[in-house]
Amino acid sequence: MCGIVAYVGPKDAAPILLEGLQRLEYRGYDSAGVVVSNRGLKLRKVKGRVADLAKVVPVRFKGNLGIGHTRWATHGVPSDENAHPHLSADQRIAVVHNGIIENAGELRAKLVADGVAFASETDTEVLAHLIARAADENDTLEEAVRKTLKLVVGTYGIAVIDAERPGEVVVARNGSPIVLGIGEKEMFAASDVAALVRYTRQVVHLEDGELAVLKADGFHTFASDARETAKEPLTVDWDAGHYDTGGYEHYLLKEISEQPETITRTMSGRLDERFHVAHLGGLNMDARETRSFRRVKIIGCGSAYYSGQIGAQLIEELARIPADAEPASEFRYRNPVVDPNTLYVAISQSGETYDTLAAVQELKRKGGRVIGIVNAVGSAIAREVDGGIYLHAGPEVSVASTKAFTSTSLAFALLALHLGRVRDLSPADGRRVVDGLRRLPGQIEEILAQGDKIAELAQKYAKHPGMMFVGRVRGYPVAREGAQKLKEISYVHAEAYPASELKHGPLALIGPDMPTVAIVPDDELLDKNLTTLGEIRARGGQVLMVGHREPAAKLADDVIVIPKNEIELDPILLTIPLQLLAYHAAVALGRDVDKPRNLAKSVTVE
Ligand code: F6R
């Protein structure tokens, strides 16, 4: 949430900062700004996108040191004034910041009482004024930043420059990620490796409480007590190509289309054909420990939570361990009972979602055993958990999650197989699941091939003001994810309900203006689901059915037929047509598909 880029080296900073911000724009996109240092600070910032910023940055905007930001508003509306970077009153210090300074009101009041004039409504500007004061009293920018951060309560990832020390950038992290990029006689920093991979693949992740000083010839990192820390650079697997649209019109369509490969990568090297088990070495658990859990509790936010519901179902069915999923954002606030016999599973594509991270930290504080299902390698959640499963789905750039959703569901199938095979899941059932998993990529290809038909259906259904999504048991989380995708990218109101609950209230909404997308797999609940379709149509509601065959009677207006897998794995496939439906609805309605209004990827605030 919000993007930060910083550069120091021999080149002009502005083009590097603008390019980096473009790559981070998915993290926040209501305003953007850059500042470079060249005999004083030169600042440009605007309400709008990075492209709007690029228009107001002059060609001769020279300076070998600079910082930039793309914003998702928390304190103050999106405006030119509230855009970052923020400068101190004497124009000496510039700061960009992700996160929330909780005691900003108090700090601001003290500064105002001392006669400091504020130029914005943001919490960040407080930092600029405080660092400027400290810079006057301290020998180094590093000391000035450290001293200021001691006064601050809240979360931050910051980058700071000082007009009077034009060769260095100071960055610090507490709850909001900062990654350093190591170049040839140049250094970079950013809130995400996406902004760095064009220039370097050697990176260093800062830990919470750490601060770093970057100069063209290298960097030093320090713990909160100013002790120098030794950090080993990591090599990032992903290169700049992974962040391009690859010829697709939108990142979202690219990411939907990549799913045969991404789920193949998630299972690669993890399936054992001999014993019909899944190898998940990253869990760091032996068979005895794996057998010892009495419950599984899954936490995540948004789509990650819905994939957790699919996961809970898989674990109950295949491993026969009671399992349930809960939004991490709720879990962390209700003082949960942490049980030593429960395996906790935290899910996060970005590995940065603050609510999920805070829930993991609460669990660990209470002695819970937590594993992660995470896409971003080396991210905060990945580093916090006791072990886990990386998705290897590659970077997900579009704000709406698609390939990470299916890869997470697949990772749960692997986990369920793993837990099941140390318990009572028979080798024959293990083989059935392994074979089913192997069939998934080809079956996803078959669904993708129906893109044109689904685009036509999307045009037809997107005309309505709202849509209902229903499913039973395995189909219910699929319905929830389908409704989530539709509402977030097309802004069409969408509600998801268990099909069984329809008659307990929401049936009142059904009529010609409220079509229903019904998830109807060929499972033991088929007849029940078909009865629900009849009830909807009897009330004048249109039905778009997603399932494995056309119903015998005319119970649906339209049907998307998809290939059948094992009943436990079908939810993964049933999700794909709903992603395409949402995508094409958003395109038909002329929405900003990859950057839907009001949202941002990686929600690093509470
Ligand atoms: C929906 C979506 C969000 C995320 C949620 C958690 O398409 O992308 O609901 O799933 O914000 O994000 P991660 O997985 O990064 O923790």
Coordinates of C-alpha atoms and ligand atoms in Angstrom, one line a residue:
M1 CA 0.0 0.0 0.0
C2 CA 1.7 3.2 -1.2
G3 CA 5.0 2.8 -3.1
I4 CA 8.4 4.2 -2.3
V5 CA 11.5 4.4 -4.5
A6 CA 14.9 5.9 -3.7
Y7 CA 18.1 6.3 -5.7
V8 CA 21.6 7.4 -5.2
G9 CA 24.4 6.9 -7.8
P10 CA 25.9 8.5 -10.9
K11 CA 22.8 8.6 -13.0
D12 CA 19.9 11.1 -13.1
A13 CA 17.5 10.0 -10.4
A14 CA 14.2 11.3 -11.9
P15 CA 13.7 8.7 -14.7
I16 CA 14.7 5.9 -12.4
L17 CA 12.2 7.1 -9.8
L18 CA 9.4 7.5 -12.3
E19 CA 10.0 4.1 -13.8
G20 CA 10.1 2.5 -10.3
L21 CA 6.9 4.3 -9.3
Q22 CA 5.1 3.1 -12.4
R23 CA 5.9 -0.5 -11.4
L24 CA 4.7 0.2 -7.9
E25 CA 1.5 2.0 -8.9
Y26 CA -0.6 -1.1 -8.1
R27 CA 0.2 -0.4 -4.5
G28 CA -1.6 2.9 -4.5
Y29 CA -2.5 5.3 -7.2
D30 CA -4.3 8.5 -6.0
S31 CA -1.3 10.8 -6.1
A32 CA 2.4 10.7 -6.8
G33 CA 5.6 12.7 -6.4
V34 CA 9.4 12.9 -6.7
V35 CA 12.1 15.0 -5.2
V36 CA 15.7 15.2 -6.4
S37 CA 18.7 16.9 -4.7
N38 CA 20.9 19.2 -6.8
R39 CA 22.0 22.3 -4.9
G40 CA 18.7 22.2 -3.0
L41 CA 15.7 20.0 -3.3
K42 CA 13.5 20.0 -6.4
L43 CA 10.0 18.7 -5.9
R44 CA 7.1 17.8 -8.2
K45 CA 3.9 16.1 -6.9
V46 CA 0.4 15.8 -8.2
K47 CA -3.0 14.3 -7.4
G48 CA -3.4 11.5 -10.0
R49 CA -1.4 8.7 -11.5
V50 CA 2.4 8.4 -12.1
A51 CA 1.7 9.3 -15.8
D52 CA 0.3 12.6 -14.6
L53 CA 3.4 13.2 -12.5
A54 CA 5.6 12.4 -15.5
K55 CA 3.9 15.2 -17.4
V56 CA 4.9 17.8 -14.9
V57 CA 8.5 16.7 -14.3
P58 CA 10.6 18.9 -16.6
V59 CA 13.2 17.3 -18.9
R60 CA 15.9 19.2 -17.1
F61 CA 15.2 17.8 -13.6
K62 CA 18.7 16.9 -12.8
G63 CA 20.0 15.3 -9.6
N64 CA 21.8 12.1 -8.7
L65 CA 19.9 11.5 -5.6
G66 CA 16.1 11.3 -5.1
I67 CA 13.1 9.7 -3.6
G68 CA 9.6 9.1 -5.0
H69 CA 6.2 8.0 -3.8
T70 CA 2.8 6.8 -5.1
R71 CA 0.0 7.1 -2.6
W72 CA -3.1 5.4 -1.3
A73 CA -4.7 8.0 1.0
T74 CA -5.0 7.4 4.7
H75 CA -4.6 10.9 6.3
G76 CA -6.1 13.6 4.2
V77 CA -7.9 13.4 0.8
P78 CA -5.9 12.8 -2.4
S79 CA -4.6 16.2 -3.4
D80 CA -1.4 17.9 -4.7
E81 CA -0.7 19.1 -1.1
N82 CA -1.2 15.7 0.5
A83 CA 0.9 13.9 -2.1
H84 CA 4.4 12.8 -0.9
P85 CA 7.3 13.7 -0.7
H86 CA 6.8 16.2 2.1
L87 CA 9.4 18.8 2.8
S88 CA 10.4 20.5 6.1
A89 CA 9.6 24.2 6.4
D90 CA 13.2 25.2 5.5
Q91 CA 13.1 22.9 2.4
R92 CA 16.0 21.0 3.7
I93 CA 14.5 17.6 4.5
A94 CA 12.3 15.5 2.2
V95 CA 10.4 12.4 3.4
V96 CA 8.3 9.7 1.7
H97 CA 6.4 7.4 4.0
N98 CA 4.2 4.3 3.9
G99 CA 2.2 3.3 7.0
I100 CA 0.4 5.3 9.7
I101 CA 1.9 7.5 12.4
E102 CA -0.6 7.0 15.2
N103 CA 0.5 9.9 17.4
A104 CA 0.7 12.3 14.5
G105 CA -2.0 14.5 16.0
E106 CA -0.1 15.0 19.2
L107 CA 3.2 15.6 17.5
R108 CA 1.6 18.0 15.0
A109 CA 0.0 20.1 17.8
K110 CA 3.4 20.5 19.5
L111 CA 5.0 21.6 16.3
V112 CA 2.2 24.0 15.5
A113 CA 2.5 25.5 19.1
D114 CA 6.2 26.0 18.3
G115 CA 5.2 28.0 15.2
V116 CA 5.7 25.4 12.5
A117 CA 3.4 25.9 9.5
F118 CA 2.1 22.7 7.9
A119 CA 1.5 22.5 4.2
S120 CA -0.6 19.3 4.2
E121 CA -3.1 17.2 6.3
T122 CA -0.8 14.2 6.3
D123 CA 0.8 12.4 9.3
T124 CA 4.0 12.2 7.2
E125 CA 4.7 15.9 7.2
V126 CA 5.3 15.7 11.0
L127 CA 8.3 13.5 10.2
A128 CA 9.8 16.0 7.8
H129 CA 9.6 18.8 10.4
L130 CA 10.9 16.7 13.2
I131 CA 13.8 15.3 11.2
A132 CA 14.8 18.8 10.1
R133 CA 14.9 19.9 13.8
A134 CA 17.0 16.9 14.7
A135 CA 19.3 17.4 11.7
D136 CA 20.2 20.9 13.0
E137 CA 21.2 19.3 16.3
N138 CA 22.9 16.1 15.1
D139 CA 26.0 15.3 13.1
T140 CA 24.4 12.8 10.7
L141 CA 21.1 12.4 8.9
E142 CA 21.1 8.8 10.3
E143 CA 21.1 10.2 13.9
A144 CA 18.4 12.7 13.1
V145 CA 16.1 10.1 11.6
R146 CA 16.8 7.7 14.5
K147 CA 16.1 10.4 17.1
T148 CA 12.8 11.3 15.3
L149 CA 11.6 7.7 15.0
K150 CA 12.0 7.3 18.8
L151 CA 9.2 9.9 19.1
V152 CA 6.9 8.1 16.8
V153 CA 4.2 5.5 17.5
G154 CA 2.9 3.6 14.5
T155 CA 4.0 1.9 11.4
Y156 CA 6.3 3.2 8.7
G157 CA 8.6 2.5 5.8
I158 CA 10.4 5.8 5.1
A159 CA 13.0 7.2 2.8
V160 CA 14.6 10.6 3.7
I161 CA 17.1 12.9 2.0
D162 CA 18.8 16.1 3.3
A163 CA 19.7 18.9 0.9
E164 CA 22.8 19.5 3.0
R165 CA 24.0 15.9 2.6
P166 CA 23.5 15.3 -1.1
G167 CA 25.2 11.9 -1.2
E168 CA 23.0 9.8 1.0
V169 CA 19.5 8.4 1.5
V170 CA 18.3 7.1 4.9
V171 CA 15.6 4.5 4.9
A172 CA 13.9 2.8 7.9
R173 CA 11.2 0.2 8.4
N174 CA 8.7 -0.6 11.1
G175 CA 5.7 -2.6 9.8
S176 CA 5.9 -1.4 6.2
P177 CA 8.4 -3.1 3.9
I178 CA 11.7 -1.6 2.6
V179 CA 14.0 -3.5 0.3
L180 CA 17.5 -2.3 -0.7
G181 CA 18.7 -2.9 -4.2
I182 CA 22.5 -3.1 -4.7
G183 CA 23.8 -1.9 -8.0
E184 CA 27.2 -1.1 -9.6
K185 CA 28.3 2.0 -7.8
E186 CA 24.6 2.9 -7.2
M187 CA 22.0 2.0 -4.6
F188 CA 18.3 1.8 -4.7
A189 CA 15.5 1.3 -2.1
A190 CA 11.9 0.5 -2.6
S191 CA 8.8 -0.8 -0.9
D192 CA 8.7 -3.8 -3.3
V193 CA 11.3 -5.6 -5.4
A194 CA 9.1 -4.8 -8.4
A195 CA 10.7 -1.3 -8.6
L196 CA 14.2 -2.7 -8.5
V197 CA 14.4 -5.7 -10.8
R198 CA 15.1 -3.6 -13.9
Y199 CA 18.3 -2.4 -12.3
T200 CA 19.5 -5.2 -10.0
R201 CA 18.5 -8.6 -8.6
Q202 CA 20.7 -8.3 -5.5
V203 CA 18.4 -7.2 -2.6
V204 CA 18.4 -6.9 1.1
H205 CA 15.1 -6.9 3.1
L206 CA 15.1 -4.6 6.2
E207 CA 13.6 -6.0 9.4
D208 CA 11.3 -4.0 11.6
G209 CA 13.2 -1.5 13.6
E210 CA 16.1 -1.4 11.1
L211 CA 17.5 1.7 9.5
A212 CA 19.9 1.9 6.5
V213 CA 22.2 4.5 5.1
L214 CA 22.6 4.3 1.3
K215 CA 25.5 5.9 -0.6
A216 CA 26.5 5.3 -4.2
D217 CA 29.3 3.0 -3.1
G218 CA 27.3 0.8 -0.7
F219 CA 25.1 0.6 2.4
H220 CA 25.1 0.1 6.1
T221 CA 22.2 -1.3 8.2
F222 CA 21.6 -0.7 11.9
A223 CA 19.3 -2.1 14.5
S224 CA 17.1 0.2 16.5
D225 CA 19.8 0.6 19.2
A226 CA 22.2 1.9 16.5
R227 CA 24.2 -1.3 16.5
E228 CA 25.4 -2.1 12.9
T229 CA 23.8 -5.3 11.5
A230 CA 25.3 -7.6 8.9
K231 CA 22.9 -8.4 6.1
E232 CA 23.5 -11.0 3.3
P233 CA 22.0 -9.9 -0.1
L234 CA 19.5 -12.3 -1.7
T235 CA 19.1 -12.9 -5.4
V236 CA 15.6 -12.3 -6.6
D237 CA 14.3 -15.0 -9.0
W238 CA 11.9 -12.6 -10.9
D239 CA 13.2 -10.3 -13.6
A240 CA 11.6 -7.2 -15.2
G241 CA 9.8 -9.4 -17.8
H242 CA 7.6 -10.8 -15.0
Y243 CA 6.3 -7.4 -14.4
D244 CA 5.2 -6.7 -18.0
T245 CA 1.8 -7.2 -19.5
G246 CA 3.4 -9.7 -21.9
G247 CA 1.2 -8.5 -24.8
Y248 CA -2.1 -8.9 -22.9
E249 CA -4.4 -5.9 -22.7
H250 CA -4.3 -6.0 -18.9
Y251 CA -2.2 -7.6 -16.2
L252 CA -5.4 -9.2 -14.9
L253 CA -6.0 -11.1 -18.2
K254 CA -2.3 -12.1 -18.3
E255 CA -2.5 -13.4 -14.7
I256 CA -5.7 -15.3 -15.4
S257 CA -4.2 -16.8 -18.5
E258 CA -1.0 -17.8 -16.7
Q259 CA -2.7 -20.2 -14.3
P260 CA -1.9 -23.5 -16.1
E261 CA 1.8 -22.6 -15.6
T262 CA 1.4 -21.0 -12.1
I263 CA -0.3 -23.9 -10.6
T264 CA 2.2 -26.3 -12.3
R265 CA 4.9 -24.3 -10.5
T266 CA 3.1 -24.5 -7.2
M267 CA 3.0 -28.3 -7.3
S268 CA 6.3 -28.8 -9.1
G269 CA 8.7 -31.2 -7.2
R270 CA 6.1 -31.6 -4.5
L271 CA 4.1 -34.7 -5.7
D272 CA 5.3 -38.2 -5.0
E273 CA 3.9 -40.8 -7.4
R274 CA 5.3 -43.7 -5.4
F275 CA 3.7 -43.1 -2.0
H276 CA 1.0 -40.7 -3.3
V277 CA 2.0 -38.0 -0.9
A278 CA 3.0 -34.3 -1.1
H279 CA 6.5 -33.3 -0.1
L280 CA 6.4 -30.0 1.8
G281 CA 9.9 -29.6 3.2
G282 CA 9.3 -26.0 4.0
L283 CA 6.8 -26.9 6.8
N284 CA 9.8 -28.0 9.0
M285 CA 7.7 -30.7 10.6
D286 CA 8.4 -34.4 11.0
A287 CA 5.6 -37.0 10.6
R288 CA 5.1 -37.3 14.4
E289 CA 4.4 -33.6 14.7
T290 CA 2.3 -33.6 11.6
R291 CA 0.1 -36.2 13.1
S292 CA -0.2 -34.4 16.4
F293 CA -2.6 -31.6 15.4
R294 CA -6.2 -31.8 16.4
R295 CA -7.5 -28.8 14.5
V296 CA -6.4 -26.5 11.7
K297 CA -7.3 -22.8 11.8
I298 CA -6.7 -20.7 8.7
I299 CA -6.5 -17.0 8.6
G300 CA -6.2 -14.5 5.8
C301 CA -7.9 -11.4 4.4
G302 CA -10.3 -10.9 1.4
S303 CA -9.7 -13.4 -1.4
A304 CA -7.0 -15.1 0.7
Y305 CA -9.6 -15.8 3.3
Y306 CA -11.9 -17.3 0.7
S307 CA -9.2 -19.6 -0.5
G308 CA -8.7 -20.5 3.1
Q309 CA -12.3 -21.6 3.2
I310 CA -11.6 -23.9 0.2
G311 CA -8.5 -25.0 2.1
A312 CA -10.5 -25.8 5.3
Q313 CA -12.9 -27.9 3.2
L314 CA -10.0 -29.8 1.6
I315 CA -8.4 -30.5 5.0
E316 CA -11.6 -31.8 6.5
E317 CA -12.4 -34.0 3.6
L318 CA -8.9 -35.4 2.9
A319 CA -7.3 -35.4 6.3
R320 CA -10.5 -35.6 8.5
I321 CA -9.1 -32.9 10.8
P322 CA -11.6 -30.2 11.9
A323 CA -10.6 -27.0 10.0
D324 CA -12.1 -23.6 9.6
A325 CA -11.1 -20.2 8.1
E326 CA -11.6 -16.8 9.6
P327 CA -10.7 -13.3 8.4
A328 CA -7.3 -12.4 9.9
S329 CA -8.6 -8.9 10.4
E330 CA -11.3 -10.2 12.8
F331 CA -9.2 -12.9 14.4
R332 CA -6.5 -10.6 15.7
Y333 CA -9.0 -8.3 17.5
R334 CA -11.0 -10.9 19.4
N335 CA -8.4 -12.2 21.8
P336 CA -8.4 -15.7 20.3
V337 CA -7.8 -18.8 22.4
V338 CA -4.6 -20.2 21.1
D339 CA -4.5 -23.9 21.4
P340 CA -1.2 -25.9 21.3
N341 CA -2.8 -28.8 19.4
T342 CA -4.0 -26.5 16.5
L343 CA -2.0 -25.9 13.4
Y344 CA -2.5 -22.2 12.4
V345 CA -2.1 -21.4 8.7
A346 CA -1.7 -17.8 7.6
I347 CA -2.3 -17.0 3.9
S348 CA -1.0 -14.0 2.0
Q349 CA -0.1 -13.4 -1.6
S350 CA 2.0 -10.3 -0.8
G351 CA 3.2 -11.5 2.6
E352 CA 2.7 -8.0 3.8
T353 CA -1.0 -7.6 4.7
Y354 CA -0.8 -5.9 8.0
D355 CA -3.9 -7.6 9.6
T356 CA -2.6 -11.0 8.7
L357 CA 0.9 -10.2 9.9
A358 CA -0.5 -8.8 13.2
A359 CA -2.5 -12.0 13.6
V360 CA 0.6 -14.1 13.1
Q361 CA 2.5 -12.1 15.6
E362 CA -0.3 -12.4 18.2
L363 CA -0.4 -16.2 17.6
K364 CA 3.4 -16.5 18.0
R365 CA 3.3 -14.4 21.1
K366 CA 0.8 -16.9 22.6
G367 CA 2.9 -19.9 21.6
G368 CA 0.9 -21.0 18.6
R369 CA 2.4 -23.0 15.8
V370 CA 1.9 -21.0 12.6
I371 CA 2.8 -21.9 9.0
G372 CA 2.4 -19.6 6.0
I373 CA 1.1 -20.0 2.5
V374 CA 2.7 -17.0 0.8
N375 CA 3.7 -15.9 -2.7
A376 CA 6.3 -13.2 -2.1
V377 CA 9.5 -14.8 -1.0
G378 CA 11.3 -13.2 1.9
S379 CA 8.2 -11.1 2.8
A380 CA 7.3 -10.1 6.3
I381 CA 4.8 -12.9 6.9
A382 CA 7.1 -15.5 5.3
R383 CA 9.8 -14.4 7.7
E384 CA 7.6 -14.4 10.7
V385 CA 6.1 -17.9 10.4
D386 CA 7.6 -21.2 11.6
G387 CA 7.5 -22.7 8.1
G388 CA 5.3 -22.8 5.1
I389 CA 4.6 -23.3 1.5
Y390 CA 5.7 -20.8 -1.1
L391 CA 3.3 -20.5 -4.1
H392 CA 6.0 -19.7 -6.7
A393 CA 3.2 -18.1 -8.8
G394 CA 5.4 -15.2 -9.8
P395 CA 4.5 -11.5 -9.1
E396 CA 0.8 -10.7 -9.1
V397 CA 0.6 -7.1 -10.3
S398 CA -3.1 -6.6 -11.0
V399 CA -4.9 -5.4 -7.8
A400 CA -7.4 -8.2 -8.0
S401 CA -6.0 -11.6 -7.0
T402 CA -6.4 -14.4 -9.4
K403 CA -3.4 -16.7 -9.9
A404 CA -2.5 -16.4 -6.3
F405 CA -6.0 -17.5 -5.3
T406 CA -5.8 -20.7 -7.4
S407 CA -2.2 -21.4 -6.3
T408 CA -3.2 -21.0 -2.7
S409 CA -6.1 -23.4 -3.1
L410 CA -3.7 -25.8 -4.8
A411 CA -1.2 -25.4 -1.9
F412 CA -4.1 -26.4 0.4
A413 CA -4.7 -29.5 -1.6
L414 CA -1.1 -30.4 -1.1
L415 CA -1.3 -29.7 2.6
A416 CA -4.5 -31.7 2.9
L417 CA -2.9 -34.6 1.1
H418 CA 0.2 -34.3 3.3
L419 CA -1.9 -34.2 6.5
G420 CA -4.2 -36.9 5.2
R421 CA -1.5 -39.4 4.2
V422 CA 0.1 -39.4 7.7
R423 CA -3.4 -40.2 9.0
D424 CA -6.1 -42.2 7.4
L425 CA -6.2 -41.2 3.7
S426 CA -5.6 -44.4 1.9
P427 CA -2.9 -44.8 -0.8
A428 CA -5.7 -45.3 -3.3
D429 CA -7.3 -42.0 -2.4
G430 CA -3.8 -40.4 -2.3
R431 CA -3.3 -41.5 -5.9
R432 CA -6.7 -40.2 -6.9
V433 CA -5.8 -36.8 -5.6
V434 CA -2.3 -36.8 -7.1
D435 CA -3.7 -37.8 -10.5
G436 CA -6.4 -35.1 -10.2
L437 CA -3.8 -32.5 -9.4
R438 CA -1.8 -33.4 -12.5
R439 CA -4.9 -33.0 -14.7
L440 CA -5.6 -29.4 -13.5
P441 CA -3.3 -27.4 -15.8
G442 CA -4.8 -29.0 -18.9
Q443 CA -8.3 -28.5 -17.7
I444 CA -7.6 -24.9 -16.9
E445 CA -6.5 -24.5 -20.5
E446 CA -9.8 -25.9 -21.6
I447 CA -11.7 -23.3 -19.5
L448 CA -9.5 -20.4 -20.8
A449 CA -10.4 -21.5 -24.3
Q450 CA -14.0 -20.5 -23.5
G451 CA -12.9 -16.9 -23.0
D452 CA -15.0 -15.5 -26.0
K453 CA -18.2 -17.2 -24.8
I454 CA -17.7 -15.9 -21.3
A455 CA -17.0 -12.4 -22.6
E456 CA -20.4 -12.5 -24.4
L457 CA -22.1 -13.7 -21.2
A458 CA -20.4 -10.9 -19.2
Q459 CA -21.7 -8.3 -21.6
K460 CA -25.2 -9.7 -21.1
Y461 CA -25.1 -9.9 -17.3
A462 CA -23.1 -6.8 -16.5
K463 CA -26.0 -4.6 -17.6
H464 CA -27.8 -5.5 -14.3
P465 CA -27.3 -3.4 -11.2
G466 CA -26.5 -6.4 -9.1
M467 CA -25.9 -10.1 -9.1
M468 CA -26.3 -12.9 -6.6
F469 CA -23.7 -15.7 -6.4
V470 CA -24.7 -19.0 -4.8
G471 CA -23.0 -22.3 -4.0
R472 CA -23.3 -25.1 -1.5
V473 CA -20.5 -26.4 0.7
R474 CA -17.5 -26.7 -1.7
G475 CA -19.2 -24.3 -4.0
Y476 CA -19.8 -21.6 -1.4
P477 CA -16.3 -20.2 -1.1
V478 CA -16.2 -20.2 -5.0
A479 CA -19.3 -18.1 -5.0
R480 CA -17.8 -15.7 -2.5
E481 CA -14.7 -15.3 -4.5
G482 CA -16.7 -14.9 -7.7
A483 CA -18.8 -12.1 -6.1
Q484 CA -15.6 -10.5 -4.7
K485 CA -14.0 -10.4 -8.2
L486 CA -17.0 -9.0 -9.8
K487 CA -17.6 -6.2 -7.3
E488 CA -14.0 -5.1 -7.0
I489 CA -13.2 -4.7 -10.6
S490 CA -16.6 -4.0 -12.3
Y491 CA -18.2 -2.1 -9.4
V492 CA -21.4 -4.2 -10.0
H493 CA -23.0 -5.0 -6.7
A494 CA -22.5 -8.7 -6.0
E495 CA -23.6 -10.8 -3.0
A496 CA -22.6 -14.4 -2.3
Y497 CA -24.8 -16.7 -0.3
P498 CA -24.8 -20.4 0.5
A499 CA -27.5 -21.7 -1.9
S500 CA -29.2 -23.4 1.1
E501 CA -29.6 -20.0 2.8
L502 CA -31.3 -18.3 -0.1
K503 CA -34.8 -19.1 1.1
H504 CA -34.0 -17.7 4.6
G505 CA -34.0 -14.1 3.4
P506 CA -32.1 -13.1 0.2
L507 CA -34.7 -14.8 -2.1
A508 CA -36.6 -11.5 -1.6
L509 CA -34.0 -9.8 -3.8
I510 CA -34.4 -12.2 -6.7
G511 CA -36.3 -10.8 -9.7
P512 CA -35.6 -9.8 -13.3
D513 CA -33.0 -7.3 -12.3
M514 CA -31.0 -9.6 -10.0
P515 CA -29.5 -12.5 -12.0
T516 CA -27.8 -15.3 -10.1
V517 CA -24.5 -17.0 -10.9
A518 CA -25.0 -20.6 -9.5
I519 CA -22.0 -22.9 -8.8
V520 CA -23.4 -26.3 -9.5
P521 CA -20.7 -29.0 -9.5
D522 CA -21.5 -32.6 -10.2
D523 CA -21.3 -33.8 -6.6
E524 CA -23.6 -35.3 -4.0
L525 CA -25.4 -31.9 -3.7
L526 CA -26.3 -31.7 -7.4
D527 CA -30.0 -32.3 -6.9
K528 CA -30.2 -29.8 -4.1
N529 CA -28.6 -27.2 -6.2
L530 CA -30.9 -27.8 -9.1
T531 CA -33.9 -27.4 -6.8
T532 CA -32.4 -24.0 -5.9
L533 CA -32.2 -23.0 -9.5
G534 CA -35.9 -23.9 -9.9
E535 CA -36.8 -21.7 -7.0
I536 CA -34.8 -18.8 -8.5
R537 CA -36.4 -19.1 -11.9
A538 CA -39.9 -19.4 -10.4
R539 CA -39.3 -15.9 -9.0
G540 CA -38.4 -14.5 -12.4
G541 CA -34.6 -14.6 -11.7
Q542 CA -32.2 -15.3 -14.5
V543 CA -29.6 -18.0 -13.9
L544 CA -26.1 -18.3 -15.2
M545 CA -25.0 -21.8 -14.1
V546 CA -21.3 -22.8 -13.8
G547 CA -21.0 -26.6 -13.6
H548 CA -20.1 -29.9 -15.3
R549 CA -23.1 -30.5 -17.6
E550 CA -26.2 -28.8 -18.9
P551 CA -29.2 -29.5 -16.6
A552 CA -31.7 -31.9 -18.0
A553 CA -34.6 -29.5 -17.5
K554 CA -34.5 -25.8 -18.5
L555 CA -33.3 -24.6 -15.1
A556 CA -30.6 -22.1 -16.3
D557 CA -30.7 -19.3 -18.9
D558 CA -27.0 -19.9 -19.6
V559 CA -24.5 -22.5 -18.7
I560 CA -20.7 -22.6 -18.6
V561 CA -19.7 -26.2 -18.7
I562 CA -16.2 -26.9 -17.4
P563 CA -14.1 -30.1 -17.2
K564 CA -14.7 -32.4 -14.1
N565 CA -11.9 -33.3 -11.7
E566 CA -12.1 -35.0 -8.3
I567 CA -14.9 -33.5 -6.3
E568 CA -12.4 -32.1 -3.7
L569 CA -10.4 -30.3 -6.4
D570 CA -13.3 -29.0 -8.5
P571 CA -13.5 -25.7 -6.6
I572 CA -10.1 -24.7 -8.1
L573 CA -11.5 -25.1 -11.6
L574 CA -14.9 -23.6 -10.9
T575 CA -13.2 -20.3 -9.9
I576 CA -11.6 -19.7 -13.3
P577 CA -14.8 -18.9 -15.3
L578 CA -15.8 -16.5 -12.6
Q579 CA -12.5 -14.7 -12.9
L580 CA -13.1 -14.4 -16.7
L581 CA -16.7 -13.3 -16.1
A582 CA -15.6 -10.5 -13.7
Y583 CA -12.7 -9.4 -16.1
H584 CA -15.0 -9.2 -19.2
A585 CA -17.7 -7.4 -17.2
A586 CA -15.2 -4.8 -16.1
V587 CA -13.9 -4.4 -19.6
A588 CA -17.5 -4.1 -21.0
L589 CA -18.2 -1.4 -18.4
G590 CA -15.0 0.5 -19.2
R591 CA -13.5 0.1 -15.8
D592 CA -9.8 0.5 -14.8
V593 CA -9.4 -3.2 -14.6
D594 CA -5.9 -3.4 -13.0
K595 CA -6.4 -0.5 -10.7
P596 CA -9.9 -0.4 -9.4
R597 CA -11.1 2.7 -7.6
N598 CA -10.4 3.0 -3.9
L599 CA -8.3 -0.1 -3.7
A600 CA -4.6 -1.0 -3.6
K601 CA -2.6 -4.1 -3.6
S602 CA -0.9 -5.1 -0.3
V603 CA -2.9 -3.6 2.4
T604 CA -0.2 -2.6 4.8
V605 CA -2.4 -0.5 7.1
E606 CA -5.0 -1.7 9.7
Ligands
F6R1 C1 -9.0 -9.4 -3.9 C2 -7.8 -9.2 -3.2 C3 -7.7 -9.0 -1.8 C4 -6.5 -9.7 -1.2 C5 -6.4 -9.3 0.3 C6 -5.2 -10.1 1.0 O1 -8.9 -9.7 -5.2 O2 -6.8 -9.2 -3.9 O3 -8.9 -9.3 -1.1 O4 -6.7 -11.1 -1.3 O5 -6.1 -8.0 0.4 O6 -4.0 -9.9 0.3 P1 -2.7 -10.8 0.5 O7 -3.0 -12.1 -0.1 O8 -1.6 -10.1 -0.2 O9 -2.5 -10.9 2.0

